[in-house]
Short mmCIF file of C-alpha atoms in Angstrom, two decimals:
data_model
loop_
_atom_site.label_atom_id
_atom_site.label_comp_id
_atom_site.label_asym_id
_atom_site.label_seq_id
_atom_site.Cartn_x
_atom_site.Cartn_y
_atom_site.Cartn_z
CA MET A 1 -13.64 -10.03 -6.42
CA LEU A 2 -15.95 -11.65 -8.97
CA GLU A 3 -17.65 -9.12 -11.23
CA ILE A 4 -21.02 -10.75 -10.64
CA ALA A 5 -20.52 -10.61 -6.87
CA ARG A 6 -19.43 -7.04 -7.06
CA ASN A 7 -22.41 -6.00 -9.22
CA TYR A 8 -24.92 -7.49 -6.84
CA ALA A 9 -23.03 -6.16 -3.81
CA GLU A 10 -22.99 -2.64 -5.32
CA ALA A 11 -26.72 -2.88 -5.96
CA LEU A 12 -27.41 -3.76 -2.32
CA LEU A 13 -25.09 -1.04 -1.12
CA SER A 14 -26.97 1.51 -3.25
CA ILE A 15 -30.20 0.40 -1.50
CA ALA A 16 -28.51 0.58 1.89
CA ASN A 17 -27.25 4.10 1.12
CA ASP A 18 -30.70 5.26 -0.06
CA GLU A 19 -32.22 3.86 3.11
CA ASN A 20 -29.34 5.25 5.26
CA LYS A 21 -28.90 1.72 6.71
CA VAL A 22 -25.42 0.71 5.65
CA VAL A 23 -24.42 -0.39 9.16
CA ASP A 24 -27.73 -2.22 9.70
CA TYR A 25 -27.51 -4.09 6.41
CA GLN A 26 -23.93 -4.97 7.00
CA LEU A 27 -24.84 -6.53 10.38
CA GLU A 28 -27.61 -8.50 8.76
CA VAL A 29 -25.29 -9.67 5.98
CA LYS A 30 -22.83 -10.83 8.66
CA GLN A 31 -25.61 -12.79 10.33
CA LEU A 32 -26.63 -14.36 7.02
CA MET A 33 -23.00 -15.30 6.41
CA LYS A 34 -22.92 -17.03 9.83
CA ILE A 35 -26.18 -18.91 8.97
CA ILE A 36 -24.62 -20.10 5.73
CA LYS A 37 -21.37 -21.16 7.50
CA ASP A 38 -23.24 -23.00 10.27
CA ASN A 39 -25.84 -24.56 8.01
CA PRO A 40 -24.34 -25.59 4.57
CA ASP A 41 -27.65 -27.24 3.64
CA PHE A 42 -29.21 -23.76 3.46
CA LEU A 43 -27.52 -23.04 0.14
CA VAL A 44 -28.28 -26.54 -1.10
CA LEU A 45 -31.99 -25.98 -0.34
CA LEU A 46 -32.09 -22.61 -2.13
CA ASP A 47 -30.29 -24.02 -5.14
CA SER A 48 -32.47 -27.19 -5.36
CA ARG A 49 -34.04 -27.76 -8.73
CA PHE A 50 -36.52 -30.09 -7.00
CA LEU A 51 -38.25 -26.95 -5.77
CA SER A 52 -39.73 -24.26 -7.93
CA VAL A 53 -38.38 -20.74 -7.81
CA SER A 54 -41.44 -19.62 -5.92
CA GLU A 55 -41.06 -22.46 -3.33
CA ARG A 56 -37.38 -21.50 -2.86
CA LYS A 57 -38.38 -17.85 -2.39
CA GLU A 58 -40.96 -18.96 0.21
CA LYS A 59 -38.18 -20.82 2.04
CA VAL A 60 -36.12 -17.59 2.09
CA SER A 61 -39.07 -15.84 3.72
CA GLU A 62 -39.53 -18.70 6.31
CA ILE A 63 -35.85 -18.85 7.22
CA LEU A 64 -34.94 -15.19 7.19
CA VAL A 65 -37.94 -14.12 9.22
CA ASN A 66 -35.97 -11.83 11.44
CA PHE A 67 -34.24 -10.02 8.60
CA SER A 68 -35.26 -6.78 6.95
CA GLU A 69 -37.55 -6.86 4.00
CA ASP A 70 -34.85 -5.49 1.71
CA ILE A 71 -32.35 -8.26 2.66
CA VAL A 72 -34.99 -10.93 2.26
CA ASN A 73 -35.97 -9.52 -1.20
CA PHE A 74 -32.37 -9.32 -2.18
CA VAL A 75 -31.80 -13.04 -1.44
CA LYS A 76 -35.03 -13.83 -3.35
CA ILE A 77 -33.63 -11.98 -6.37
CA ILE A 78 -30.48 -14.04 -6.15
CA VAL A 79 -32.64 -17.18 -6.04
CA ALA A 80 -34.75 -16.04 -9.02
CA HIS A 81 -31.61 -15.42 -11.09
CA ASN A 82 -30.09 -18.74 -10.16
CA ARG A 83 -27.07 -17.14 -8.46
CA ILE A 84 -27.12 -18.99 -5.20
CA SER A 85 -23.70 -20.46 -5.99
CA ASN A 86 -22.46 -16.83 -5.87
CA LEU A 87 -24.25 -15.80 -2.73
CA GLU A 88 -21.26 -16.17 -0.36
CA ASP A 89 -19.09 -14.17 -2.70
CA ILE A 90 -21.82 -11.56 -3.04
CA LEU A 91 -22.24 -11.22 0.72
CA GLN A 92 -18.47 -11.00 1.24
CA ALA A 93 -18.20 -8.34 -1.51
CA PHE A 94 -21.00 -6.38 0.12
CA ASN A 95 -19.16 -6.61 3.50
CA THR A 96 -15.97 -5.39 1.89
CA LEU A 97 -17.72 -2.44 0.16
CA CYS A 98 -19.44 -1.44 3.45
CA ASN A 99 -16.03 -1.46 5.25
CA GLU A 100 -14.49 0.67 2.50
CA LYS A 101 -17.41 3.15 2.67
CA ARG A 102 -17.20 3.33 6.47
CA ASP A 103 -13.29 3.35 6.48
CA VAL A 104 -13.30 0.29 8.72
CA VAL A 105 -10.55 -2.33 8.70
CA GLU A 106 -11.75 -5.85 9.45
CA GLY A 107 -9.60 -8.42 11.29
CA LEU A 108 -9.67 -11.56 13.35
CA ILE A 109 -9.06 -11.89 17.07
CA TYR A 110 -8.12 -15.38 18.28
CA THR A 111 -8.69 -16.10 21.90
CA ALA A 112 -8.52 -19.33 24.03
CA PHE A 113 -11.81 -18.38 25.74
CA PRO A 114 -14.84 -16.20 24.97
CA LEU A 115 -14.12 -12.52 25.82
CA LYS A 116 -16.36 -10.12 27.74
CA GLU A 117 -17.79 -7.38 25.56
CA GLU A 118 -15.96 -4.69 27.58
CA THR A 119 -12.57 -6.46 27.02
CA LEU A 120 -13.23 -6.87 23.30
CA LEU A 121 -14.12 -3.15 23.07
CA LYS A 122 -10.86 -2.18 24.76
CA ILE A 123 -8.87 -4.37 22.38
CA LYS A 124 -10.70 -2.89 19.38
CA GLN A 125 -9.94 0.64 20.65
CA LYS A 126 -6.25 -0.12 21.21
CA ILE A 127 -5.84 -1.78 17.79
CA SER A 128 -7.75 1.08 16.19
CA GLN A 129 -5.21 3.55 17.62
CA ILE A 130 -2.29 1.47 16.33
CA GLU A 131 -3.84 0.90 12.84
CA HIS A 132 -5.13 4.52 12.48
CA HIS A 133 -8.50 3.13 11.38
CA ASP A 134 -11.69 1.93 13.01
CA VAL A 135 -11.33 -1.79 13.47
CA ASP A 136 -13.98 -4.47 13.42
CA LEU A 137 -12.86 -7.74 14.91
CA ILE A 138 -14.35 -11.11 14.28
CA VAL A 139 -13.82 -13.45 17.24
CA ARG A 140 -12.48 -16.96 16.71
CA ILE A 141 -11.96 -19.35 19.64
CA ASP A 142 -8.66 -21.22 19.52
CA PRO A 143 -7.92 -23.22 22.71
CA SER A 144 -4.39 -23.93 21.57
CA LEU A 145 -3.45 -20.34 22.48
CA ILE A 146 -3.78 -21.36 26.17
CA GLY A 147 -4.54 -17.79 27.13
CA GLY A 148 -4.28 -14.16 25.88
CA VAL A 149 -5.24 -13.09 22.37
CA LYS A 150 -3.79 -12.87 18.90
CA VAL A 151 -5.19 -10.24 16.47
CA VAL A 152 -4.62 -10.44 12.73
CA ILE A 153 -5.37 -7.40 10.51
CA ASN A 154 -4.24 -7.67 6.92
CA SER A 155 -0.61 -8.58 7.21
CA HIS A 156 -0.12 -7.33 10.78
CA VAL A 157 -0.18 -9.96 13.59
CA TYR A 158 -0.38 -8.75 17.30
CA ASP A 159 0.32 -11.83 19.27
CA GLY A 160 -0.11 -11.63 23.01
CA SER A 161 -1.07 -15.28 23.50
CA VAL A 162 0.50 -17.49 26.12
CA LYS A 163 1.44 -19.97 23.40
CA ASN A 164 3.47 -17.34 21.63
CA LYS A 165 5.23 -16.28 24.86
CA LEU A 166 6.13 -19.90 25.58
CA GLU A 167 7.46 -20.39 22.08
CA LYS A 168 9.62 -17.19 22.40
CA MET A 169 10.96 -18.49 25.83
CA GLN A 170 11.84 -21.81 24.32
CA ILE A 171 13.77 -20.10 21.47
CA ASP A 172 15.53 -17.84 24.00
CA LEU A 173 16.44 -20.84 26.20
CA SER A 174 17.72 -22.84 23.22
CA ARG A 175 20.11 -19.98 22.30
CA LYS A 176 21.67 -19.78 25.71
CA GLU A 177 24.75 -21.80 26.54
CA PHE A 178 25.02 -23.41 29.87
#
C-alpha cells in the first residue's frame, strides 16, 4: 500500500471513527470506486489543469451530490492537494482499513446470472462459517460459468459452477479406459 494512500485513508478512517460511521463511509467509498470504474473521465475531469482548483471542487460537489459532506470534502482535499492520481489507491486503502477494523474478509463471487439478495445472503453466511470471519462479497457476472457460483477469498476458491463440474467430468472421462 502506498504511504500517501495509507496516510489519507487513515485520516478518513479517523473521521469515520469520530463520527461512528465507519460502515456508512465504507459504503460510500465503494460507491465512489464504482463511479470511478464506470466513468474513467471522472478522474480526468478532476485532474484537469484547464479548470481551476475551485472549479474542480465545484464539480466534485455537483457529481457527488448524494454523498455525505465528509466524503465530498475529503475528495475536495485530494483535488486541492493534486492527489487525484492517487484517489483510487486511497479509496482502496480506506476500504482495506475498514475491513481490518471490522474484522471482515472481502472476496469476489462470480455468477452466470444476477443473484437474488436472499441467495447472496445465504452464500455469505455459509462462506463466513467456513472462513471463520464475516465475509463481504463483491458480485461479478461471468456468463462463461454457465450456472452456479464461484467464490474467491484470498487464496481460497470455492467453485460450484457448472463450468467447473463439466471440466471435472471431462478429466474423469479422459482417465477412464474403455
